[in-house]
PDB file of C-alpha atoms in Angstrom:
ATOM      1  CA  MET A   1      -0.011   0.053  -0.013  1.00  0.00           C
ATOM      2  CA  LYS A   2       1.395   3.449  -0.917  1.00  0.00           C
ATOM      3  CA  CYS A   3       1.451   6.082   1.783  1.00  0.00           C
ATOM      4  CA  ASP A   4       2.044   9.705   1.064  1.00  0.00           C
ATOM      5  CA  ARG A   5       2.470  10.770   4.688  1.00  0.00           C
ATOM      6  CA  PHE A   6       4.828   9.789   7.499  1.00  0.00           C
ATOM      7  CA  THR A   7       3.324   7.494  10.163  1.00  0.00           C
ATOM      8  CA  PRO A   8       4.499   7.921  13.724  1.00  0.00           C
ATOM      9  CA  VAL A   9       6.747   4.777  13.262  1.00  0.00           C
ATOM     10  CA  ALA A  10       8.196   6.221  10.090  1.00  0.00           C
ATOM     11  CA  ILE A  11       9.039   9.425  11.920  1.00  0.00           C
ATOM     12  CA  LEU A  12      10.930   7.550  14.611  1.00  0.00           C
ATOM     13  CA  VAL A  13      12.918   5.648  12.004  1.00  0.00           C
ATOM     14  CA  VAL A  14      13.885   8.931  10.268  1.00  0.00           C
ATOM     15  CA  LEU A  15      14.956  10.426  13.574  1.00  0.00           C
ATOM     16  CA  ALA A  16      17.029   7.397  14.465  1.00  0.00           C
ATOM     17  CA  LEU A  17      18.844   7.413  11.049  1.00  0.00           C
ATOM     18  CA  SER A  18      19.563  11.164  11.336  1.00  0.00           C
ATOM     19  CA  GLY A  19      21.583  10.868  14.557  1.00  0.00           C
ATOM     20  CA  GLY A  20      24.806  11.699  12.777  1.00  0.00           C
ATOM     21  CA  ALA A  21      23.317  14.832  11.142  1.00  0.00           C
ATOM     22  CA  GLN A  22      22.064  15.935  14.555  1.00  0.00           C
ATOM     23  CA  ALA A  23      25.609  15.556  15.995  1.00  0.00           C
ATOM     24  CA  GLU A  24      27.029  17.585  13.161  1.00  0.00           C
ATOM     25  CA  GLY A  25      24.589  20.340  13.913  1.00  0.00           C
ATOM     26  CA  TYR A  26      25.462  20.420  17.606  1.00  0.00           C
ATOM     27  CA  ARG A  27      26.018  23.959  18.922  1.00  0.00           C
ATOM     28  CA  ALA A  28      28.281  24.221  21.945  1.00  0.00           C
ATOM     29  CA  PRO A  29      27.135  26.181  24.987  1.00  0.00           C
ATOM     30  CA  ARG A  30      28.668  29.609  25.496  1.00  0.00           C
ATOM     31  CA  THR A  31      30.850  31.034  28.260  1.00  0.00           C
ATOM     32  CA  ALA A  32      30.166  34.332  29.869  1.00  0.00           C
ATOM     33  CA  SER A  33      32.345  36.006  27.234  1.00  0.00           C
ATOM     34  CA  GLY A  34      30.353  34.411  24.388  1.00  0.00           C
ATOM     35  CA  GLN A  35      32.941  31.859  23.394  1.00  0.00           C
ATOM     36  CA  PRO A  36      32.162  28.195  22.715  1.00  0.00           C
ATOM     37  CA  ASP A  37      32.484  26.446  26.074  1.00  0.00           C
ATOM     38  CA  LEU A  38      35.287  23.810  26.215  1.00  0.00           C
ATOM     39  CA  GLN A  39      35.578  23.947  29.985  1.00  0.00           C
ATOM     40  CA  GLY A  40      35.542  20.915  32.225  1.00  0.00           C
ATOM     41  CA  ILE A  41      37.614  17.847  33.134  1.00  0.00           C
ATOM     42  CA  TRP A  42      38.217  15.617  30.166  1.00  0.00           C
ATOM     43  CA  ALA A  43      39.739  12.164  29.762  1.00  0.00           C
ATOM     44  CA  MET A  44      42.180  10.915  27.115  1.00  0.00           C
ATOM     45  CA  THR A  45      42.350   7.314  28.434  1.00  0.00           C
ATOM     46  CA  SER A  46      42.330   4.810  25.602  1.00  0.00           C
ATOM     47  CA  LEU A  47      44.132   1.717  24.206  1.00  0.00           C
ATOM     48  CA  THR A  48      44.408   3.648  20.949  1.00  0.00           C
ATOM     49  CA  GLU A  49      47.713   5.534  20.568  1.00  0.00           C
ATOM     50  CA  LEU A  50      49.242   7.863  18.057  1.00  0.00           C
ATOM     51  CA  GLU A  51      50.555   5.058  15.775  1.00  0.00           C
ATOM     52  CA  ARG A  52      48.822   1.898  14.678  1.00  0.00           C
ATOM     53  CA  PRO A  53      49.915  -1.413  16.167  1.00  0.00           C
ATOM     54  CA  PRO A  54      51.094  -3.948  13.503  1.00  0.00           C
ATOM     55  CA  GLU A  55      48.407  -6.484  14.401  1.00  0.00           C
ATOM     56  CA  LEU A  56      45.542  -4.209  13.350  1.00  0.00           C
ATOM     57  CA  PRO A  57      44.901  -3.961   9.512  1.00  0.00           C
ATOM     58  CA  ALA A  58      43.527  -0.531   9.134  1.00  0.00           C
ATOM     59  CA  ARG A  59      42.802   2.735  11.005  1.00  0.00           C
ATOM     60  CA  VAL A  60      39.055   1.986  11.255  1.00  0.00           C
ATOM     61  CA  VAL A  61      38.529  -1.601  12.373  1.00  0.00           C
ATOM     62  CA  THR A  62      35.389  -3.739  12.933  1.00  0.00           C
ATOM     63  CA  GLU A  63      33.940  -4.259  16.347  1.00  0.00           C
ATOM     64  CA  ALA A  64      35.032  -7.930  16.149  1.00  0.00           C
ATOM     65  CA  GLN A  65      38.629  -6.863  15.440  1.00  0.00           C
ATOM     66  CA  ALA A  66      38.481  -4.281  18.230  1.00  0.00           C
ATOM     67  CA  ARG A  67      37.162  -6.893  20.747  1.00  0.00           C
ATOM     68  CA  ALA A  68      39.844  -9.334  19.770  1.00  0.00           C
ATOM     69  CA  TYR A  69      42.575  -6.774  20.221  1.00  0.00           C
ATOM     70  CA  GLU A  70      41.149  -5.463  23.499  1.00  0.00           C
ATOM     71  CA  ALA A  71      40.906  -8.986  24.948  1.00  0.00           C
ATOM     72  CA  LYS A  72      44.725  -9.392  24.625  1.00  0.00           C
ATOM     73  CA  GLN A  73      45.568  -6.296  26.641  1.00  0.00           C
ATOM     74  CA  ASP A  74      46.451  -6.755  30.335  1.00  0.00           C
ATOM     75  CA  GLY A  75      46.124  -3.104  31.421  1.00  0.00           C
ATOM     76  CA  THR A  76      49.884  -2.365  31.626  1.00  0.00           C
ATOM     77  CA  PRO A  77      52.009  -0.490  29.091  1.00  0.00           C
ATOM     78  CA  GLY A  78      54.428  -3.414  28.666  1.00  0.00           C
ATOM     79  CA  ILE A  79      57.636  -1.698  29.802  1.00  0.00           C
ATOM     80  CA  PRO A  80      60.650  -3.390  28.127  1.00  0.00           C
ATOM     81  CA  ASN A  81      63.561  -4.696  30.288  1.00  0.00           C
ATOM     82  CA  ASP A  82      61.393  -4.308  33.417  1.00  0.00           C
ATOM     83  CA  VAL A  83      63.759  -5.878  35.912  1.00  0.00           C
ATOM     84  CA  VAL A  84      62.068  -4.313  38.989  1.00  0.00           C
ATOM     85  CA  GLY A  85      58.503  -5.397  38.351  1.00  0.00           C
ATOM     86  CA  GLN A  86      57.218  -1.925  37.487  1.00  0.00           C
ATOM     87  CA  ASN A  87      54.508  -3.269  35.204  1.00  0.00           C
ATOM     88  CA  GLN A  88      52.967  -5.307  38.090  1.00  0.00           C
ATOM     89  CA  ALA A  89      53.748  -3.046  41.024  1.00  0.00           C
ATOM     90  CA  GLU A  90      52.569   0.317  39.764  1.00  0.00           C
ATOM     91  CA  TRP A  91      49.108   1.670  39.069  1.00  0.00           C
ATOM     92  CA  TRP A  92      48.245   2.032  35.398  1.00  0.00           C
ATOM     93  CA  GLU A  93      45.315   3.626  33.560  1.00  0.00           C
ATOM     94  CA  THR A  94      45.736   2.490  29.987  1.00  0.00           C
ATOM     95  CA  GLY A  95      42.020   2.044  29.402  1.00  0.00           C
ATOM     96  CA  ALA A  96      40.233  -1.178  28.330  1.00  0.00           C
ATOM     97  CA  LYS A  97      39.009  -0.184  24.824  1.00  0.00           C
ATOM     98  CA  LEU A  98      40.150   1.324  21.604  1.00  0.00           C
ATOM     99  CA  GLY A  99      39.036   4.853  20.981  1.00  0.00           C
ATOM    100  CA  ARG A 100      35.848   5.443  18.962  1.00  0.00           C
ATOM    101  CA  ILE A 101      35.316   8.266  16.464  1.00  0.00           C
ATOM    102  CA  ASP A 102      31.803   8.742  15.138  1.00  0.00           C
ATOM    103  CA  GLY A 103      30.976   5.380  16.673  1.00  0.00           C
ATOM    104  CA  HIS A 104      33.693   3.397  14.918  1.00  0.00           C
ATOM    105  CA  PRO A 105      36.741   1.868  16.684  1.00  0.00           C
ATOM    106  CA  VAL A 106      40.067   3.307  15.464  1.00  0.00           C
ATOM    107  CA  SER A 107      43.539   1.738  15.758  1.00  0.00           C
ATOM    108  CA  SER A 108      45.526   5.003  15.677  1.00  0.00           C
ATOM    109  CA  TRP A 109      45.010   8.642  16.096  1.00  0.00           C
ATOM    110  CA  LEU A 110      47.184   9.146  13.042  1.00  0.00           C
ATOM    111  CA  ILE A 111      45.099   9.781   9.920  1.00  0.00           C
ATOM    112  CA  ASP A 112      47.685  10.795   7.377  1.00  0.00           C
ATOM    113  CA  PRO A 113      49.910   9.064   6.296  1.00  0.00           C
ATOM    114  CA  PRO A 114      47.182   6.390   5.920  1.00  0.00           C
ATOM    115  CA  GLY A 115      49.737   3.640   6.897  1.00  0.00           C
ATOM    116  CA  GLY A 116      49.354   4.646  10.514  1.00  0.00           C
ATOM    117  CA  ARG A 117      53.118   5.272  11.099  1.00  0.00           C
ATOM    118  CA  LEU A 118      54.949   8.553  11.610  1.00  0.00           C
ATOM    119  CA  PRO A 119      56.717   9.595   8.334  1.00  0.00           C
ATOM    120  CA  TYR A 120      60.215  10.039   9.800  1.00  0.00           C
ATOM    121  CA  SER A 121      63.070  11.058   7.511  1.00  0.00           C
ATOM    122  CA  PRO A 122      66.393   9.264   8.055  1.00  0.00           C
ATOM    123  CA  ALA A 123      67.669  12.365   9.924  1.00  0.00           C
ATOM    124  CA  GLY A 124      64.525  12.531  12.107  1.00  0.00           C
ATOM    125  CA  LEU A 125      64.759   8.844  12.973  1.00  0.00           C
ATOM    126  CA  LYS A 126      68.413   9.279  13.858  1.00  0.00           C
ATOM    127  CA  ALA A 127      67.557  12.174  16.189  1.00  0.00           C
ATOM    128  CA  LEU A 128      64.804  10.102  17.900  1.00  0.00           C
ATOM    129  CA  ARG A 129      67.104   7.158  18.378  1.00  0.00           C
ATOM    130  CA  ALA A 130      69.824   9.396  19.786  1.00  0.00           C
ATOM    131  CA  ALA A 131      67.395  10.883  22.297  1.00  0.00           C
ATOM    132  CA  GLN A 132      66.170   7.466  23.354  1.00  0.00           C
ATOM    133  CA  LYS A 133      69.726   6.125  23.717  1.00  0.00           C
ATOM    134  CA  ALA A 134      70.761   9.167  25.751  1.00  0.00           C
ATOM    135  CA  MET A 135      67.896   8.472  28.227  1.00  0.00           C
ATOM    136  CA  GLY A 136      69.288   5.036  28.943  1.00  0.00           C
ATOM    137  CA  ALA A 137      73.009   5.844  28.811  1.00  0.00           C
ATOM    138  CA  SER A 138      73.706   9.335  30.033  1.00  0.00           C
ATOM    139  CA  PHE A 139      73.911   9.813  33.772  1.00  0.00           C
ATOM    140  CA  ASP A 140      76.492  12.637  33.981  1.00  0.00           C
ATOM    141  CA  GLY A 141      74.104  15.028  35.651  1.00  0.00           C
ATOM    142  CA  PRO A 142      70.510  16.005  35.989  1.00  0.00           C
ATOM    143  CA  GLU A 143      70.478  18.006  32.752  1.00  0.00           C
ATOM    144  CA  SER A 144      71.204  14.845  30.743  1.00  0.00           C
ATOM    145  CA  ARG A 145      68.188  13.070  32.041  1.00  0.00           C
ATOM    146  CA  PRO A 146      64.878  13.388  30.197  1.00  0.00           C
ATOM    147  CA  ALA A 147      62.438  16.199  31.176  1.00  0.00           C
ATOM    148  CA  PRO A 148      59.714  13.877  32.603  1.00  0.00           C
ATOM    149  CA  GLU A 149      62.178  12.109  34.855  1.00  0.00           C
ATOM    150  CA  ARG A 150      63.297  15.516  36.156  1.00  0.00           C
ATOM    151  CA  CYS A 151      59.620  16.445  36.676  1.00  0.00           C
ATOM    152  CA  VAL A 152      59.999  19.423  34.344  1.00  0.00           C
ATOM    153  CA  THR A 153      57.221  18.083  32.054  1.00  0.00           C
ATOM    154  CA  GLY A 154      54.807  15.220  32.152  1.00  0.00           C
ATOM    155  CA  SER A 155      55.507  12.121  30.105  1.00  0.00           C
ATOM    156  CA  SER A 156      53.574  11.503  26.822  1.00  0.00           C
ATOM    157  CA  SER A 157      53.188  15.216  26.061  1.00  0.00           C
ATOM    158  CA  ALA A 158      50.178  15.477  28.369  1.00  0.00           C
ATOM    159  CA  THR A 159      49.425  19.143  27.760  1.00  0.00           C
ATOM    160  CA  GLY A 160      50.906  19.167  24.172  1.00  0.00           C
ATOM    161  CA  ALA A 161      51.517  20.310  21.738  1.00  0.00           C
ATOM    162  CA  PRO A 162      50.281  17.908  20.453  1.00  0.00           C
ATOM    163  CA  MET A 163      48.548  16.195  23.329  1.00  0.00           C
ATOM    164  CA  LEU A 164      48.986  12.467  23.624  1.00  0.00           C
ATOM    165  CA  ASN A 165      47.325   9.981  25.934  1.00  0.00           C
ATOM    166  CA  GLY A 166      49.579   8.233  28.421  1.00  0.00           C
ATOM    167  CA  ALA A 167      49.524   5.087  30.517  1.00  0.00           C
ATOM    168  CA  TYR A 168      48.169   6.858  33.599  1.00  0.00           C
ATOM    169  CA  SER A 169      46.931  10.294  34.739  1.00  0.00           C
ATOM    170  CA  SER A 170      45.436  11.050  31.290  1.00  0.00           C
ATOM    171  CA  LEU A 171      43.025  13.762  32.525  1.00  0.00           C
ATOM    172  CA  ILE A 172      43.118  17.391  31.540  1.00  0.00           C
ATOM    173  CA  GLN A 173      41.153  20.451  32.685  1.00  0.00           C
ATOM    174  CA  ILE A 174      40.254  23.243  30.337  1.00  0.00           C
ATOM    175  CA  VAL A 175      39.597  26.714  31.787  1.00  0.00           C
ATOM    176  CA  GLN A 176      38.643  29.720  29.654  1.00  0.00           C
ATOM    177  CA  THR A 177      38.775  33.473  30.147  1.00  0.00           C
ATOM    178  CA  GLY A 178      37.972  36.026  27.428  1.00  0.00           C
ATOM    179  CA  ALA A 179      41.631  36.388  26.718  1.00  0.00           C
ATOM    180  CA  ASP A 180      43.171  32.925  27.278  1.00  0.00           C
ATOM    181  CA  VAL A 181      42.401  29.216  27.237  1.00  0.00           C
ATOM    182  CA  VAL A 182      44.335  27.240  29.842  1.00  0.00           C
ATOM    183  CA  ILE A 183      44.978  23.478  29.715  1.00  0.00           C
ATOM    184  CA  VAL A 184      45.919  21.866  32.971  1.00  0.00           C
ATOM    185  CA  ALA A 185      47.174  18.250  32.912  1.00  0.00           C
ATOM    186  CA  GLU A 186      46.787  15.805  35.741  1.00  0.00           C
ATOM    187  CA  MET A 187      50.183  14.445  34.686  1.00  0.00           C
ATOM    188  CA  ASN A 188      52.846  16.489  36.438  1.00  0.00           C
ATOM    189  CA  HIS A 189      50.289  19.267  36.865  1.00  0.00           C
ATOM    190  CA  ASP A 190      51.645  20.802  33.590  1.00  0.00           C
ATOM    191  CA  VAL A 191      49.900  24.023  32.533  1.00  0.00           C
ATOM    192  CA  ARG A 192      49.742  25.378  29.022  1.00  0.00           C
ATOM    193  CA  ILE A 193      48.417  28.898  28.396  1.00  0.00           C
ATOM    194  CA  ILE A 194      46.993  29.635  24.976  1.00  0.00           C
ATOM    195  CA  SER A 195      46.860  33.328  24.365  1.00  0.00           C
ATOM    196  CA  LEU A 196      43.888  34.605  22.331  1.00  0.00           C
ATOM    197  CA  ARG A 197      45.386  38.123  22.323  1.00  0.00           C
ATOM    198  CA  ALA A 198      48.919  37.797  20.982  1.00  0.00           C
ATOM    199  CA  ALA A 199      49.555  37.785  17.237  1.00  0.00           C
ATOM    200  CA  ALA A 200      52.819  35.834  17.695  1.00  0.00           C
ATOM    201  CA  PRO A 201      55.113  34.939  20.610  1.00  0.00           C
ATOM    202  CA  PRO A 202      58.410  36.912  21.110  1.00  0.00           C
ATOM    203  CA  PRO A 203      60.933  35.503  18.524  1.00  0.00           C
ATOM    204  CA  ALA A 204      63.635  34.593  21.050  1.00  0.00           C
ATOM    205  CA  ALA A 205      61.325  32.840  23.541  1.00  0.00           C
ATOM    206  CA  ARG A 206      61.249  29.058  24.018  1.00  0.00           C
ATOM    207  CA  ASP A 207      59.052  26.852  26.215  1.00  0.00           C
ATOM    208  CA  TRP A 208      59.007  23.166  27.130  1.00  0.00           C
ATOM    209  CA  SER A 209      55.465  22.853  25.653  1.00  0.00           C
ATOM    210  CA  GLY A 210      56.111  25.454  22.960  1.00  0.00           C
ATOM    211  CA  LEU A 211      54.423  28.867  22.802  1.00  0.00           C
ATOM    212  CA  SER A 212      50.719  28.749  21.801  1.00  0.00           C
ATOM    213  CA  VAL A 213      48.603  31.475  20.202  1.00  0.00           C
ATOM    214  CA  GLY A 214      44.876  30.694  19.502  1.00  0.00           C
ATOM    215  CA  ARG A 215      41.938  32.129  17.640  1.00  0.00           C
ATOM    216  CA  TRP A 216      38.258  31.143  17.111  1.00  0.00           C
ATOM    217  CA  GLU A 217      37.060  29.949  13.698  1.00  0.00           C
ATOM    218  CA  GLY A 218      33.365  29.610  14.317  1.00  0.00           C
ATOM    219  CA  ASP A 219      32.988  27.032  17.073  1.00  0.00           C
ATOM    220  CA  THR A 220      36.552  25.720  16.662  1.00  0.00           C
ATOM    221  CA  LEU A 221      39.492  26.895  18.700  1.00  0.00           C
ATOM    222  CA  VAL A 222      42.531  26.890  16.342  1.00  0.00           C
ATOM    223  CA  VAL A 223      45.901  26.955  18.098  1.00  0.00           C
ATOM    224  CA  LEU A 224      49.331  27.382  16.565  1.00  0.00           C
ATOM    225  CA  THR A 225      52.264  26.243  18.716  1.00  0.00           C
ATOM    226  CA  THR A 226      55.861  27.013  17.880  1.00  0.00           C
ATOM    227  CA  GLN A 227      59.261  27.616  19.535  1.00  0.00           C
ATOM    228  CA  PHE A 228      59.748  24.431  21.507  1.00  0.00           C
ATOM    229  CA  HIS A 229      62.583  24.009  24.058  1.00  0.00           C
ATOM    230  CA  PRO A 230      65.562  22.251  22.505  1.00  0.00           C
ATOM    231  CA  GLN A 231      65.544  19.538  25.231  1.00  0.00           C
ATOM    232  CA  ALA A 232      61.859  18.747  24.742  1.00  0.00           C
ATOM    233  CA  GLY A 233      62.279  16.944  21.501  1.00  0.00           C
ATOM    234  CA  TRP A 234      61.481  13.382  22.422  1.00  0.00           C
ATOM    235  CA  ARG A 235      58.126  12.844  24.194  1.00  0.00           C
ATOM    236  CA  PRO A 236      58.848   9.676  26.229  1.00  0.00           C
ATOM    237  CA  PRO A 237      57.638   6.995  26.333  1.00  0.00           C
ATOM    238  CA  SER A 238      55.913   7.617  22.965  1.00  0.00           C
ATOM    239  CA  GLY A 239      57.710   7.405  19.625  1.00  0.00           C
ATOM    240  CA  LEU A 240      57.200  11.098  18.874  1.00  0.00           C
ATOM    241  CA  TYR A 241      60.130  13.466  18.333  1.00  0.00           C
ATOM    242  CA  LEU A 242      59.867  17.100  17.287  1.00  0.00           C
ATOM    243  CA  SER A 243      62.591  19.632  16.540  1.00  0.00           C
ATOM    244  CA  PRO A 244      62.612  23.075  18.188  1.00  0.00           C
ATOM    245  CA  ASN A 245      61.283  24.518  14.858  1.00  0.00           C
ATOM    246  CA  ALA A 246      58.232  22.312  14.639  1.00  0.00           C
ATOM    247  CA  ARG A 247      54.796  23.952  13.975  1.00  0.00           C
ATOM    248  CA  VAL A 248      51.779  22.226  15.494  1.00  0.00           C
ATOM    249  CA  THR A 249      48.283  23.452  14.523  1.00  0.00           C
ATOM    250  CA  GLU A 250      45.558  22.073  16.855  1.00  0.00           C
ATOM    251  CA  ARG A 251      41.773  22.288  16.505  1.00  0.00           C
ATOM    252  CA  PHE A 252      39.434  21.827  19.452  1.00  0.00           C
ATOM    253  CA  THR A 253      35.747  21.487  18.567  1.00  0.00           C
ATOM    254  CA  ARG A 254      32.937  20.621  21.053  1.00  0.00           C
ATOM    255  CA  THR A 255      30.912  17.982  19.159  1.00  0.00           C
ATOM    256  CA  GLY A 256      28.567  17.018  21.943  1.00  0.00           C
ATOM    257  CA  LYS A 257      27.725  17.411  25.633  1.00  0.00           C
ATOM    258  CA  ASP A 258      30.459  14.968  26.682  1.00  0.00           C
ATOM    259  CA  GLU A 259      33.058  15.177  23.823  1.00  0.00           C
ATOM    260  CA  VAL A 260      35.644  17.514  22.396  1.00  0.00           C
ATOM    261  CA  ARG A 261      37.039  16.540  18.997  1.00  0.00           C
ATOM    262  CA  TYR A 262      40.858  17.179  19.004  1.00  0.00           C
ATOM    263  CA  ALA A 263      42.580  17.276  15.661  1.00  0.00           C
ATOM    264  CA  TYR A 264      46.145  18.506  14.813  1.00  0.00           C
ATOM    265  CA  THR A 265      48.679  18.760  11.991  1.00  0.00           C
ATOM    266  CA  VAL A 266      52.423  18.675  12.569  1.00  0.00           C
ATOM    267  CA  GLU A 267      54.889  20.376  10.216  1.00  0.00           C
ATOM    268  CA  ASP A 268      58.548  19.647  10.906  1.00  0.00           C
ATOM    269  CA  PRO A 269      60.527  19.158   7.665  1.00  0.00           C
ATOM    270  CA  THR A 270      63.818  18.544   9.513  1.00  0.00           C
ATOM    271  CA  VAL A 271      62.281  15.441  11.143  1.00  0.00           C
ATOM    272  CA  PHE A 272      59.509  14.193   8.829  1.00  0.00           C
ATOM    273  CA  THR A 273      59.232  13.711   5.107  1.00  0.00           C
ATOM    274  CA  GLN A 274      55.764  15.353   5.053  1.00  0.00           C
ATOM    275  CA  PRO A 275      53.240  17.125   7.299  1.00  0.00           C
ATOM    276  CA  TRP A 276      51.052  14.579   9.180  1.00  0.00           C
ATOM    277  CA  ARG A 277      47.554  14.695  10.701  1.00  0.00           C
ATOM    278  CA  ALA A 278      45.896  13.077  13.682  1.00  0.00           C
ATOM    279  CA  GLU A 279      42.580  13.165  15.461  1.00  0.00           C
ATOM    280  CA  MET A 280      41.213  11.875  18.737  1.00  0.00           C
ATOM    281  CA  PRO A 281      38.154  12.257  20.956  1.00  0.00           C
ATOM    282  CA  ILE A 282      38.473  13.830  24.393  1.00  0.00           C
ATOM    283  CA  LEU A 283      35.633  12.610  26.610  1.00  0.00           C
ATOM    284  CA  ARG A 284      34.117  14.135  29.701  1.00  0.00           C
ATOM    285  CA  SER A 285      35.440  12.607  32.898  1.00  0.00           C
ATOM    286  CA  ALA A 286      33.189  11.595  35.756  1.00  0.00           C
ATOM    287  CA  LYS A 287      36.248  11.448  38.026  1.00  0.00           C
ATOM    288  CA  PRO A 288      38.138  14.402  39.522  1.00  0.00           C
ATOM    289  CA  MET A 289      41.782  15.203  38.859  1.00  0.00           C
ATOM    290  CA  PHE A 290      44.228  14.306  41.627  1.00  0.00           C
ATOM    291  CA  GLU A 291      47.441  15.993  42.731  1.00  0.00           C
ATOM    292  CA  TYR A 292      50.489  14.719  40.964  1.00  0.00           C
ATOM    293  CA  ALA A 293      53.330  14.954  43.482  1.00  0.00           C
ATOM    294  CA  CYS A 294      56.224  15.226  41.021  1.00  0.00           C
ATOM    295  CA  HIS A 295      58.281  18.415  41.104  1.00  0.00           C
ATOM    296  CA  GLU A 296      61.509  19.639  39.589  1.00  0.00           C
ATOM    297  CA  GLY A 297      64.457  18.351  41.574  1.00  0.00           C
ATOM    298  CA  ASN A 298      62.588  15.300  42.835  1.00  0.00           C
ATOM    299  CA  TYR A 299      64.623  13.302  45.336  1.00  0.00           C
ATOM    300  CA  SER A 300      64.711  10.057  43.358  1.00  0.00           C
ATOM    301  CA  LEU A 301      66.924  11.695  40.793  1.00  0.00           C
ATOM    302  CA  GLY A 302      69.728  11.965  43.324  1.00  0.00           C
ATOM    303  CA  GLY A 303      69.529   8.169  43.846  1.00  0.00           C
ATOM    304  CA  VAL A 304      69.663   7.614  40.077  1.00  0.00           C
ATOM    305  CA  LEU A 305      72.861   9.645  39.788  1.00  0.00           C
ATOM    306  CA  ALA A 306      74.403   8.174  42.970  1.00  0.00           C
ATOM    307  CA  GLY A 307      73.774   4.700  41.552  1.00  0.00           C
ATOM    308  CA  ALA A 308      75.635   5.715  38.357  1.00  0.00           C
ATOM    309  CA  ARG A 309      78.625   6.924  40.408  1.00  0.00           C
ATOM    310  CA  GLU A 310      78.678   3.673  42.292  1.00  0.00           C
ATOM    311  CA  THR A 311      78.639   1.701  39.054  1.00  0.00           C
ATOM    312  CA  GLU A 312      81.582   3.830  37.851  1.00  0.00           C
ATOM    313  CA  ARG A 313      83.520   3.156  41.022  1.00  0.00           C
ATOM    314  CA  ALA A 314      82.933  -0.523  40.793  1.00  0.00           C
ATOM    315  CA  ALA A 315      84.052  -0.584  37.132  1.00  0.00           C
ATOM    316  CA  LYS A 316      87.210   1.347  38.028  1.00  0.00           C
ATOM    317  CA  ALA A 317      88.027  -1.041  40.900  1.00  0.00           C
ATOM    318  CA  ALA A 318      87.626  -3.939  38.457  1.00  0.00           C
ATOM    319  CA  GLY A 319      90.012  -2.257  36.044  1.00  0.00           C
ATOM    320  CA  LYS A 320      87.327  -1.783  33.370  1.00  0.00           C
TER     321      LYS A 320
END
């Protein structure tokens, strides 16, 4: 029988199928200054990481592939050469599931290149390997140890730029004023201030997280970060390395009541063969942020250096 009008059931079907269009038309609430409201405590906890693991065939995977991968994870980051039982003894927060974008499980945040691996040049890969080797071999003084170990920055580039999810303490808090957007990370209580007033940072200035200038394009906060500190190149324990001259363009868009879509492009021709793009969801957290009691000059660093001096003394006594 032909029907030229929608029945109530047909209307419900149409509304159900139009869920994606409704999400695309979402309008973020406004702050007192009239800006789209990104404020709140947000979680980046996920099994998905920047690069794709070799056992997953594509960036977007089926639910069956996602469940099979998730079932193999034990909730620890799998620290190599773990001679002190850190994987078992410490508290981790890796998440139990792959991230979902538009309802589909994704195996990497990296979108382009489509192979899911960072496009390192030979020189860039050499710089990354040198930084990783120095972390394990250089104990001459505190300045030779990586910034997260010194508690200068959090590991995994928690506040960015770009922001990466870590193995624990993957919460951030966003606070807005009319002139600035502030990102506070639970990891190492790092703070990044994004100025909405400055046209560009002072040319000679450098910062561990880079210097960030933002602007609004409609409901999207667009942030350009440049002028990174020379010692902040490698973002341990991830496989990301950036030169001091890298340019990171981030986009924060509120896509729903409980989600901010975070996308970014990295340009660094001294390290990569091409610009690359990534995207991840940041989800509202029902849990509060806790104090992260790491601070510059933390007492365990003295023990690390003292252990290195004892190893040197023992080697000298053995004639090595």
